Short mmCIF file of N, CA, C and O in Angstrom, two decimals:
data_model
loop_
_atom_site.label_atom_id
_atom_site.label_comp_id
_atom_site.label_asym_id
_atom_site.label_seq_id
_atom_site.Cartn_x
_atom_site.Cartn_y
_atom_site.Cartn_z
N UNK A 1 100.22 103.19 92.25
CA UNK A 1 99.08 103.55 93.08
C UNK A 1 98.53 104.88 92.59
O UNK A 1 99.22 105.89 92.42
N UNK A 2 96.99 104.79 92.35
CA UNK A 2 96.43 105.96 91.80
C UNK A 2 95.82 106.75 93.51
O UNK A 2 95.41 106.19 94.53
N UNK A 3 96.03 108.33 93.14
CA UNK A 3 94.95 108.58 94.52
C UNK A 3 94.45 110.02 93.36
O UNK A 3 94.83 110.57 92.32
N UNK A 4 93.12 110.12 94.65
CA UNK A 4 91.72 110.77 93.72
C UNK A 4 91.55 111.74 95.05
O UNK A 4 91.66 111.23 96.16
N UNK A 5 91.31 112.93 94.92
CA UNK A 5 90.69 113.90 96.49
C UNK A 5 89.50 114.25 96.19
O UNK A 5 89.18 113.75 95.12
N UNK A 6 88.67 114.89 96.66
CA UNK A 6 87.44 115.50 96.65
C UNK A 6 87.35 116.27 97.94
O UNK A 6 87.90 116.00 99.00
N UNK A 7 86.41 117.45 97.61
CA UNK A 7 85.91 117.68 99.51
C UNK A 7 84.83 118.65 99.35
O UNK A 7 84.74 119.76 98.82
N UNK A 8 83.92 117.78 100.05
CA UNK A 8 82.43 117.95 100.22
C UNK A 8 81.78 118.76 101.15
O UNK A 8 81.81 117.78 101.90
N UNK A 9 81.15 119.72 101.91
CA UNK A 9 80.53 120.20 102.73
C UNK A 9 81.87 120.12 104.34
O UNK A 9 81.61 119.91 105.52
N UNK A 10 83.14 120.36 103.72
CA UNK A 10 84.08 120.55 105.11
C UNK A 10 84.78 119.33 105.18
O UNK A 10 85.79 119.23 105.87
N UNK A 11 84.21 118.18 104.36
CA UNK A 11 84.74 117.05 104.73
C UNK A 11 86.17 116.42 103.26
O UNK A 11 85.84 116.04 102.14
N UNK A 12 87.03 116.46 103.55
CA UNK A 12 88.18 116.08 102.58
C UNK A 12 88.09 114.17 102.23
O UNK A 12 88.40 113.35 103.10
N UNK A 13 87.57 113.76 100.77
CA UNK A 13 88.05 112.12 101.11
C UNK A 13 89.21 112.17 100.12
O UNK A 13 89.23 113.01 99.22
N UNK A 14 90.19 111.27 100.29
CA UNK A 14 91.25 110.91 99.44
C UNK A 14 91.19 109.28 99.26
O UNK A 14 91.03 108.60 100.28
N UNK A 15 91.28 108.83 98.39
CA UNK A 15 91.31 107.49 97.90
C UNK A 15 92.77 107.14 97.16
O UNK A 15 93.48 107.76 96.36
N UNK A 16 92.85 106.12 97.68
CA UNK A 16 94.40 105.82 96.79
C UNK A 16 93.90 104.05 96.48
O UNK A 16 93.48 103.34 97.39
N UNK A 17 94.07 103.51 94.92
CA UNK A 17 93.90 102.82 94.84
C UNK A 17 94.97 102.18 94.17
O UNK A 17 95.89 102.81 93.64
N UNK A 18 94.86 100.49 94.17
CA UNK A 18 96.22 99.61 93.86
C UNK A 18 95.47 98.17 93.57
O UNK A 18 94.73 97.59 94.37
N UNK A 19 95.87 97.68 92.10
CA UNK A 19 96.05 96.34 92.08
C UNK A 19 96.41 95.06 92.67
O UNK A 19 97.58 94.84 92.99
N UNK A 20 95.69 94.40 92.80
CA UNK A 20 96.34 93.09 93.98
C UNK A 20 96.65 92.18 93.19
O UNK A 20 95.64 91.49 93.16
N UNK A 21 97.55 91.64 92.39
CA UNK A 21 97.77 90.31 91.72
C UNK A 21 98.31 89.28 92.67
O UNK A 21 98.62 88.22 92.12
N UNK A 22 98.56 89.34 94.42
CA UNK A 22 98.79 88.55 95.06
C UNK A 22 97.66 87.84 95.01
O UNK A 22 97.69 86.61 95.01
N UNK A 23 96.32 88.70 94.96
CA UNK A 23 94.81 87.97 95.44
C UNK A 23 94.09 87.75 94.30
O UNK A 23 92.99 87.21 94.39
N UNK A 24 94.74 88.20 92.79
CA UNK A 24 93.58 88.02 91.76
C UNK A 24 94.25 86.69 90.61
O UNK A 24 95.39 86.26 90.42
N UNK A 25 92.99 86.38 90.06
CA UNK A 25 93.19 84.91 89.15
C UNK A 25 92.76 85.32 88.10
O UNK A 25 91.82 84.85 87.46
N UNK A 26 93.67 86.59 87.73
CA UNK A 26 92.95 86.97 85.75
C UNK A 26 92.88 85.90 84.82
O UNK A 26 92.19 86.21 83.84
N UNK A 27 93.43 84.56 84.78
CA UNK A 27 93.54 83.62 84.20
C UNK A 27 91.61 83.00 84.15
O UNK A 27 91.01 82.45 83.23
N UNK A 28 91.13 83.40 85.54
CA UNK A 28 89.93 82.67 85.87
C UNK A 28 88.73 84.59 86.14
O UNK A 28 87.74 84.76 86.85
N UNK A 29 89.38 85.48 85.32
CA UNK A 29 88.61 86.81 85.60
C UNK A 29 88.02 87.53 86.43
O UNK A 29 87.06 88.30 86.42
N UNK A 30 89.18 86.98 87.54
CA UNK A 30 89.05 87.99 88.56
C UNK A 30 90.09 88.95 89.27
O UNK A 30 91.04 88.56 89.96
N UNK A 31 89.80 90.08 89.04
CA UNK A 31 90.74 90.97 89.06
C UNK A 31 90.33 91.85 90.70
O UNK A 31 89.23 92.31 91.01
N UNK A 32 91.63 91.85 91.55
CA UNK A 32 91.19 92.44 93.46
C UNK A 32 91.70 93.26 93.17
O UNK A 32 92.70 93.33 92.45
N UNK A 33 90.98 94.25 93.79
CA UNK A 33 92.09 95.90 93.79
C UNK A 33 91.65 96.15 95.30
O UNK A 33 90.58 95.75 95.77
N UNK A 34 92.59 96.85 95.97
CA UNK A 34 92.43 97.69 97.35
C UNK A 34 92.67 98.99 97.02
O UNK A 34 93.43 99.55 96.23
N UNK A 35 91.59 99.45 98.08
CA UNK A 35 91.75 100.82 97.77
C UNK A 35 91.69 101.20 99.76
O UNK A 35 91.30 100.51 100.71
N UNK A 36 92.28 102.62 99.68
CA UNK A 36 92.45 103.25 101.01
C UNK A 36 91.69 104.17 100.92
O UNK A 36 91.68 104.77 99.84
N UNK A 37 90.64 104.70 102.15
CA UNK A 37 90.11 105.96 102.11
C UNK A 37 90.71 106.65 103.10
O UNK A 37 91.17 105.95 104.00
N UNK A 38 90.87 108.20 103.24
CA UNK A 38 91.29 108.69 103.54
C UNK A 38 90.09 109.98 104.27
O UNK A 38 90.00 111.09 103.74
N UNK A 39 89.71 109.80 104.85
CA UNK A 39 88.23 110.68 105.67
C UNK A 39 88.59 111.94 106.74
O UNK A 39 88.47 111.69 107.94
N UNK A 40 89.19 113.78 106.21
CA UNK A 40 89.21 114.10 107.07
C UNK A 40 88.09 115.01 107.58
O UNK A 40 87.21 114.88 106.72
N UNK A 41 87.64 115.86 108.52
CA UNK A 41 87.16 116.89 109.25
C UNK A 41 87.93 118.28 109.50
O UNK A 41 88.55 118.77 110.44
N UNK A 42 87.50 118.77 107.86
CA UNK A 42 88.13 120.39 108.04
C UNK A 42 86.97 121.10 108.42
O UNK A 42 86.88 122.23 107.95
N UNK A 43 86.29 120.79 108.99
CA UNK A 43 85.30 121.79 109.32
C UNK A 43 85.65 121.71 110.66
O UNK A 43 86.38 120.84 111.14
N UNK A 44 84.87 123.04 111.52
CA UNK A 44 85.05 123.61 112.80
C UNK A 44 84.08 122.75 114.17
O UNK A 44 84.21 122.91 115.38
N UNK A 45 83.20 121.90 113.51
CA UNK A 45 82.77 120.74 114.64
C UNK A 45 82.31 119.67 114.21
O UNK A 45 82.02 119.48 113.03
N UNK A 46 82.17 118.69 115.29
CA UNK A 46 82.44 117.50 114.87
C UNK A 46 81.13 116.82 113.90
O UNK A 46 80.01 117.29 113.65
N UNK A 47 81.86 115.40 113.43
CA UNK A 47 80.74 115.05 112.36
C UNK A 47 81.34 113.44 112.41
O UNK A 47 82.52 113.10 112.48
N UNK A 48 79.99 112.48 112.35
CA UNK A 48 80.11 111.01 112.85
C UNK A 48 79.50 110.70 110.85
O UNK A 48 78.46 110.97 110.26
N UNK A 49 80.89 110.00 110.40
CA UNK A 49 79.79 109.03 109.61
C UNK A 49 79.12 107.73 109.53
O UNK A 49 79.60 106.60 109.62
N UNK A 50 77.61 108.20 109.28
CA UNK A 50 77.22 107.27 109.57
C UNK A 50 76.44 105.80 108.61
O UNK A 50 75.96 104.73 109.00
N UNK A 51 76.64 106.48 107.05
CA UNK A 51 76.05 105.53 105.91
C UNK A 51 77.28 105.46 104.42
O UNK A 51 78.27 106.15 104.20
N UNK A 52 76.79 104.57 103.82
CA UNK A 52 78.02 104.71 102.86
C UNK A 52 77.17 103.77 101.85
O UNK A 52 76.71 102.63 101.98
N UNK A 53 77.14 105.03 100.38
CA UNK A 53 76.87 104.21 99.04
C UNK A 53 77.71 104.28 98.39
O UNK A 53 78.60 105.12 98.50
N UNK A 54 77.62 103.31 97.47
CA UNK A 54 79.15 102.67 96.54
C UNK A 54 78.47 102.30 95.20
O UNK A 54 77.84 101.25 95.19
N UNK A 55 78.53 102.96 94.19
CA UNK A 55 78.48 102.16 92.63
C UNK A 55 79.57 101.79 92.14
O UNK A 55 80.54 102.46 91.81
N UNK A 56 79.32 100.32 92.08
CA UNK A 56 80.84 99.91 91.29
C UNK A 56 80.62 99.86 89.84
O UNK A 56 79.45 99.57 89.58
N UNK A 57 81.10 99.99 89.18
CA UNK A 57 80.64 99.62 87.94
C UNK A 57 81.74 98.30 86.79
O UNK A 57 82.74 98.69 86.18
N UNK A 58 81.53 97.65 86.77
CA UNK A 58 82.44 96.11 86.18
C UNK A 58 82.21 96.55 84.28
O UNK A 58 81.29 96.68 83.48
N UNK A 59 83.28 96.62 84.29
CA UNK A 59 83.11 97.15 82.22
C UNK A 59 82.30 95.78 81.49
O UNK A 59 81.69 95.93 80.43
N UNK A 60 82.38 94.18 82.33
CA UNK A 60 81.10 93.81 81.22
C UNK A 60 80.11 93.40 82.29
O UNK A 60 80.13 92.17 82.16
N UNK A 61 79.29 93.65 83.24
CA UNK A 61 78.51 93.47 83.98
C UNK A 61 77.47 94.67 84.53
O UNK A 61 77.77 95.81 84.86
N UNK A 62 76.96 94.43 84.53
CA UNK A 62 76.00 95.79 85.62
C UNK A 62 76.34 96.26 86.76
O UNK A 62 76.70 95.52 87.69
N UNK A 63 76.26 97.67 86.86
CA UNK A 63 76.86 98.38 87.91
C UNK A 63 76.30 97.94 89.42
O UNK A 63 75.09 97.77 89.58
N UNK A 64 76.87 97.83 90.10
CA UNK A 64 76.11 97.18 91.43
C UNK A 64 76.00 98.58 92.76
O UNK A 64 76.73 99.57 92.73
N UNK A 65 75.31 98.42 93.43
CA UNK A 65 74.94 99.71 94.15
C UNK A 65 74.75 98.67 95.73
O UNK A 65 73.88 97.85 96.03
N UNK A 66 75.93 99.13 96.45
CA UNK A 66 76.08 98.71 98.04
C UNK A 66 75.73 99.82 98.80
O UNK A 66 75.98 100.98 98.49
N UNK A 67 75.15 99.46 99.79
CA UNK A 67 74.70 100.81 100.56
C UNK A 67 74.24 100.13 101.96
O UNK A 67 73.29 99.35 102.06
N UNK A 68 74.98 100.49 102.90
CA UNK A 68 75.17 100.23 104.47
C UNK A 68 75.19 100.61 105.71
O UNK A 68 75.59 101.77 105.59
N UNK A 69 75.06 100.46 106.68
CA UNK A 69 75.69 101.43 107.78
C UNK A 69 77.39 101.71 107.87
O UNK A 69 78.14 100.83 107.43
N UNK A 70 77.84 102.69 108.34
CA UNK A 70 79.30 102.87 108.33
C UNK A 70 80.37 102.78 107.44
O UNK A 70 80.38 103.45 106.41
N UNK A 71 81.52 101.78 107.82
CA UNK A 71 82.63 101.48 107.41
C UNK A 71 83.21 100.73 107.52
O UNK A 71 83.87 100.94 108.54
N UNK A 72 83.58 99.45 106.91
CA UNK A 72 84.14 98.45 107.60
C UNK A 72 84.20 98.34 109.24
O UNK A 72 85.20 98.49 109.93
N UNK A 73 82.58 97.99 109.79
CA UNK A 73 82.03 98.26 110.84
C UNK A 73 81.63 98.79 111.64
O UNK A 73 80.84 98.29 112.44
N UNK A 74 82.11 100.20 111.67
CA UNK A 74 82.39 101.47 112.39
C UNK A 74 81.86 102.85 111.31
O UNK A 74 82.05 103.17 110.13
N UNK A 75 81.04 103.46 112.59
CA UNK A 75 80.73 104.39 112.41
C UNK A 75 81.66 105.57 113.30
O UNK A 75 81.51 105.79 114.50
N UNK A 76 82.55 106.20 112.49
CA UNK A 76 83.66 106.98 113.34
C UNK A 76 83.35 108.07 113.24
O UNK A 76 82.91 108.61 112.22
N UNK A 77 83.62 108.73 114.71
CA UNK A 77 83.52 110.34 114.80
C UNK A 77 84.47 111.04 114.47
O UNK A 77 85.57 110.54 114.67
N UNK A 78 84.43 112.42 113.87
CA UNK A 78 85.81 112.96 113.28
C UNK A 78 85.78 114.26 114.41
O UNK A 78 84.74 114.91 114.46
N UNK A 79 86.52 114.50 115.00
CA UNK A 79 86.52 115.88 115.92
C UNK A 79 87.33 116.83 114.77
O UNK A 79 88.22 116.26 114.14
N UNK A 80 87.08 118.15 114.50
CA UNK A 80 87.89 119.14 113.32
C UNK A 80 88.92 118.81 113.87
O UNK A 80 89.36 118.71 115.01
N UNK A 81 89.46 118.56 112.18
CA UNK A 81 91.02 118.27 111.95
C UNK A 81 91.16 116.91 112.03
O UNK A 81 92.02 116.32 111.38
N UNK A 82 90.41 116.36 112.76
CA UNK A 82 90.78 114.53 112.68
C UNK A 82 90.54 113.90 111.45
O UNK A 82 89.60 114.13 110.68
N UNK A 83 91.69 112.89 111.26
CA UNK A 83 91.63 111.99 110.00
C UNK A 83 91.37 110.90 110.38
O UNK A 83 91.68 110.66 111.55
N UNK A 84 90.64 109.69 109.48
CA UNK A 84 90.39 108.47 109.74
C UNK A 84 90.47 108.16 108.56
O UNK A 84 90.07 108.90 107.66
N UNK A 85 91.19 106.62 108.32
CA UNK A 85 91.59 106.17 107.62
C UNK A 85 91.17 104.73 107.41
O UNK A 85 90.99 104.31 108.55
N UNK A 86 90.99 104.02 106.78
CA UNK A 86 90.54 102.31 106.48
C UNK A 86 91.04 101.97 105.13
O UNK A 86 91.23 102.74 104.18
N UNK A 87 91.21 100.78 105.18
CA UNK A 87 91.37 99.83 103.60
C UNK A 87 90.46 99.12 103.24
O UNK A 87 90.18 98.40 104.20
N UNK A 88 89.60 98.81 102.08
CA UNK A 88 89.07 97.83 101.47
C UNK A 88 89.25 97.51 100.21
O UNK A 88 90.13 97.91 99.45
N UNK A 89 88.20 96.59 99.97
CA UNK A 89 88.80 95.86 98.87
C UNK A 89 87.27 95.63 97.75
O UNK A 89 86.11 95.74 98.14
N UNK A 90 87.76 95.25 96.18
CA UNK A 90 86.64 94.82 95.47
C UNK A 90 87.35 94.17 94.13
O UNK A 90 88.19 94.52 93.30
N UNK A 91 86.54 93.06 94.40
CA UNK A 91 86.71 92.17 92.99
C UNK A 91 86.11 92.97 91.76
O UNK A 91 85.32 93.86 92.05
N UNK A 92 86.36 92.77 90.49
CA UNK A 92 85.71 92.85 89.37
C UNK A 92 85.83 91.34 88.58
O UNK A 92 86.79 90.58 88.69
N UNK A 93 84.66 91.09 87.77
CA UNK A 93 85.12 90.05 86.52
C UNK A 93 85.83 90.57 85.31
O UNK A 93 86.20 89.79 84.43
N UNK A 94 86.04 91.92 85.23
CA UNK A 94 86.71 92.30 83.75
C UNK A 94 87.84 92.92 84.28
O UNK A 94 88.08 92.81 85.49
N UNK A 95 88.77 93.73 83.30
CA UNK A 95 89.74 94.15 83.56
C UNK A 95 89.92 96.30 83.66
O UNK A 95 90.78 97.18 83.72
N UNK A 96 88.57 96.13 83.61
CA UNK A 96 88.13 97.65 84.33
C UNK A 96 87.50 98.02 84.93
O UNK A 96 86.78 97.02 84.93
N UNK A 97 87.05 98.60 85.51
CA UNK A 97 86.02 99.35 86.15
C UNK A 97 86.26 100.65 86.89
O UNK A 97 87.27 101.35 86.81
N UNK A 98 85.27 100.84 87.57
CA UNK A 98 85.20 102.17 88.76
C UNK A 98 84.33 102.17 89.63
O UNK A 98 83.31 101.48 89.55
N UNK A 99 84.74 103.27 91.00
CA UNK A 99 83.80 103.07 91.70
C UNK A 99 83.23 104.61 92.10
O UNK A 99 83.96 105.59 92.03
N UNK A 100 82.32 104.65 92.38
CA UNK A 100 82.07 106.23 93.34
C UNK A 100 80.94 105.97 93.90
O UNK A 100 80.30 104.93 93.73
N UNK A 101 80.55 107.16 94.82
CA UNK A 101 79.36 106.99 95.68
C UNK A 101 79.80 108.36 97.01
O UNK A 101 80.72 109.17 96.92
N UNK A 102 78.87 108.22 98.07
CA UNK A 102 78.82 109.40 99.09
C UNK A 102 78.43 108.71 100.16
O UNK A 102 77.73 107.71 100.02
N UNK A 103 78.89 109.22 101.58
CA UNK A 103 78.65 108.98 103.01
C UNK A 103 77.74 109.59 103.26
O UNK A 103 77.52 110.67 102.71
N UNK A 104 77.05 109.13 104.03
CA UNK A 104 76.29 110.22 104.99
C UNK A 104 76.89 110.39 106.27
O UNK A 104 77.14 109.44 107.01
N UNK A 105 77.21 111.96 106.64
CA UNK A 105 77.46 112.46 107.78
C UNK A 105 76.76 112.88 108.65
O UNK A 105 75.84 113.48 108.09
N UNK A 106 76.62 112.93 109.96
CA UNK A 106 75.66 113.78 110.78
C UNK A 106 76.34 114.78 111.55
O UNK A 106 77.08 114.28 112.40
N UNK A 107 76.34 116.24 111.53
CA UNK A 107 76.68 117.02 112.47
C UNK A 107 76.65 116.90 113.63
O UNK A 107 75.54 116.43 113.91
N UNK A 108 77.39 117.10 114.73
CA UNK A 108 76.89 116.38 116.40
C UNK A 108 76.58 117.57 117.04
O UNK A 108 75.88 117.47 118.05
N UNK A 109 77.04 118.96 116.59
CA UNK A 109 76.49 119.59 117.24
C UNK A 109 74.59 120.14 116.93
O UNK A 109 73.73 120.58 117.70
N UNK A 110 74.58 119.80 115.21
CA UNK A 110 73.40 120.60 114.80
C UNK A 110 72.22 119.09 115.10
O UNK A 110 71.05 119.08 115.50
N UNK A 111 72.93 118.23 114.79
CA UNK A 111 72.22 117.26 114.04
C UNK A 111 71.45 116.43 112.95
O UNK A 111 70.85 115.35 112.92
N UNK A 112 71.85 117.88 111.69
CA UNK A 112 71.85 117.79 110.51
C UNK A 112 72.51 116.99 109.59
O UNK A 112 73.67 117.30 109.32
N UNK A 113 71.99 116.03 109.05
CA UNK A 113 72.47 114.87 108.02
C UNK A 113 73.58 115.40 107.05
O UNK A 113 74.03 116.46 107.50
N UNK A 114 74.06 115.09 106.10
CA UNK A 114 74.66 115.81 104.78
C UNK A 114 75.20 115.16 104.10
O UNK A 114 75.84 114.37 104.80
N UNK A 115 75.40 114.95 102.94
CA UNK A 115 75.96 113.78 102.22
C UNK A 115 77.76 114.58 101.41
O UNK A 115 77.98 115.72 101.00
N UNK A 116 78.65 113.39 101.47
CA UNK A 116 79.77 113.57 100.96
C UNK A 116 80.47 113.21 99.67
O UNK A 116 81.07 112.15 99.83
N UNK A 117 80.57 113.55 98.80
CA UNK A 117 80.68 112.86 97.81
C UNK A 117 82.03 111.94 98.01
O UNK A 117 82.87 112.63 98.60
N UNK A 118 82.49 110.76 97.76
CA UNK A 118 83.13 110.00 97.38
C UNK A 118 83.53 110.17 95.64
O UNK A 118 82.81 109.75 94.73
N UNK A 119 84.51 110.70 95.51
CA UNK A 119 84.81 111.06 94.02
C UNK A 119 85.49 109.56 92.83
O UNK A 119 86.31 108.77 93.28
N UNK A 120 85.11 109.48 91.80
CA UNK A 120 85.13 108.26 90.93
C UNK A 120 86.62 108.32 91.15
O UNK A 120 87.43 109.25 91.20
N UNK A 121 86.72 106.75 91.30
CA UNK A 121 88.08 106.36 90.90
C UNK A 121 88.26 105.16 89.88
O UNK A 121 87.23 104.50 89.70
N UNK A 122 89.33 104.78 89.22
CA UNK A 122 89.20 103.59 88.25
C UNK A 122 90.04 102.82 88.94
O UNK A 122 91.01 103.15 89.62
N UNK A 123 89.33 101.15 88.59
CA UNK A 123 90.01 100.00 88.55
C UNK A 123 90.31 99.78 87.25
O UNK A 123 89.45 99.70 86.37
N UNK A 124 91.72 99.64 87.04
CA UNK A 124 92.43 99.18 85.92
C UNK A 124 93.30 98.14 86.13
O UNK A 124 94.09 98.18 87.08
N UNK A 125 93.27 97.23 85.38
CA UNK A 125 93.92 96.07 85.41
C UNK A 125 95.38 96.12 84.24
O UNK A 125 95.46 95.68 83.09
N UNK A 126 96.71 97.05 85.36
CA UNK A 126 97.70 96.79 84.54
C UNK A 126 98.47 96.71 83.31
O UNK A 126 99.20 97.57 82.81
N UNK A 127 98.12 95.26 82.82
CA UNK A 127 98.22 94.91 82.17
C UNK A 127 97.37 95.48 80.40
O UNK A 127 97.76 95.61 79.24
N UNK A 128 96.07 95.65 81.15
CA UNK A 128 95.12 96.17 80.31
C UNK A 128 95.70 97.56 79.33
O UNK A 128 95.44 97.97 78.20
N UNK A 129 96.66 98.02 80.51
CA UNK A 129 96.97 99.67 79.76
C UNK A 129 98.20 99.83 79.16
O UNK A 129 98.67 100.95 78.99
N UNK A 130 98.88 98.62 78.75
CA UNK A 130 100.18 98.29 78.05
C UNK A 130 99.80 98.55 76.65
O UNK A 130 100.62 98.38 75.75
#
């Protein structure tokens, strides 16, 4: 398991990512990786996120650009010091890639937007790095 930190305008993300060969069919080129984010609030008041962009990039395909409300449904408030945590997941067709991208946060007390960076992480397929 790889993990990656960053921390943006008060806000800490940590990513830890992992191969799934329970869920992938490299035989048929598809390779699942899960990854965990890790979302805390070191700053001194609170902050709701509320958007999330993602470039994945697939080593033989074009980079794809997701961009949504929230988080695997939820838009969560962080009170300082609170952590929030989720798992997801992403196919690739090759046996590399990466992903990065940034949240948008909103301050609750100011009401000022701000974006977070989400720092690059790689999908590597294992096998690939033998």
């Amino acid at each position: 398991m790889t993990q990656i930190t960053a921390l943006t305008e008060g806000v800490l993300i940590r990513v830890s990512t992992q191969f799934r060969a329970d869920v992938s069919q490299t035989t048929d080129s598809s390779y699942f990786f899960s990854y965990r984010i890790d979302i805390e609030n070191q700053n001194q008041f609170t902050v709701q996120l509320l958007h999330r962009d993602w470039f994945i990039f697939d080593s033989l395909n074009p980079t794809i650009h997701v961009s949504g409300e929230g988080v695997v449904g939820q838009q969560p408030v962080l009170e300082s010091g609170e952590l929030y945590q989720y798992t997801s997941g992403c196919e690739l067709k090759s046996e590399m890639g990466s992903m990065h991208g940034f949240y948008t946060f909103k301050n609750m007390e100011t009401g000022q937007l701000f974006k977070v960076d989400i720092p690059v992480f790689q999908l590597n397929f294992p096998g690939k790095l033998n």
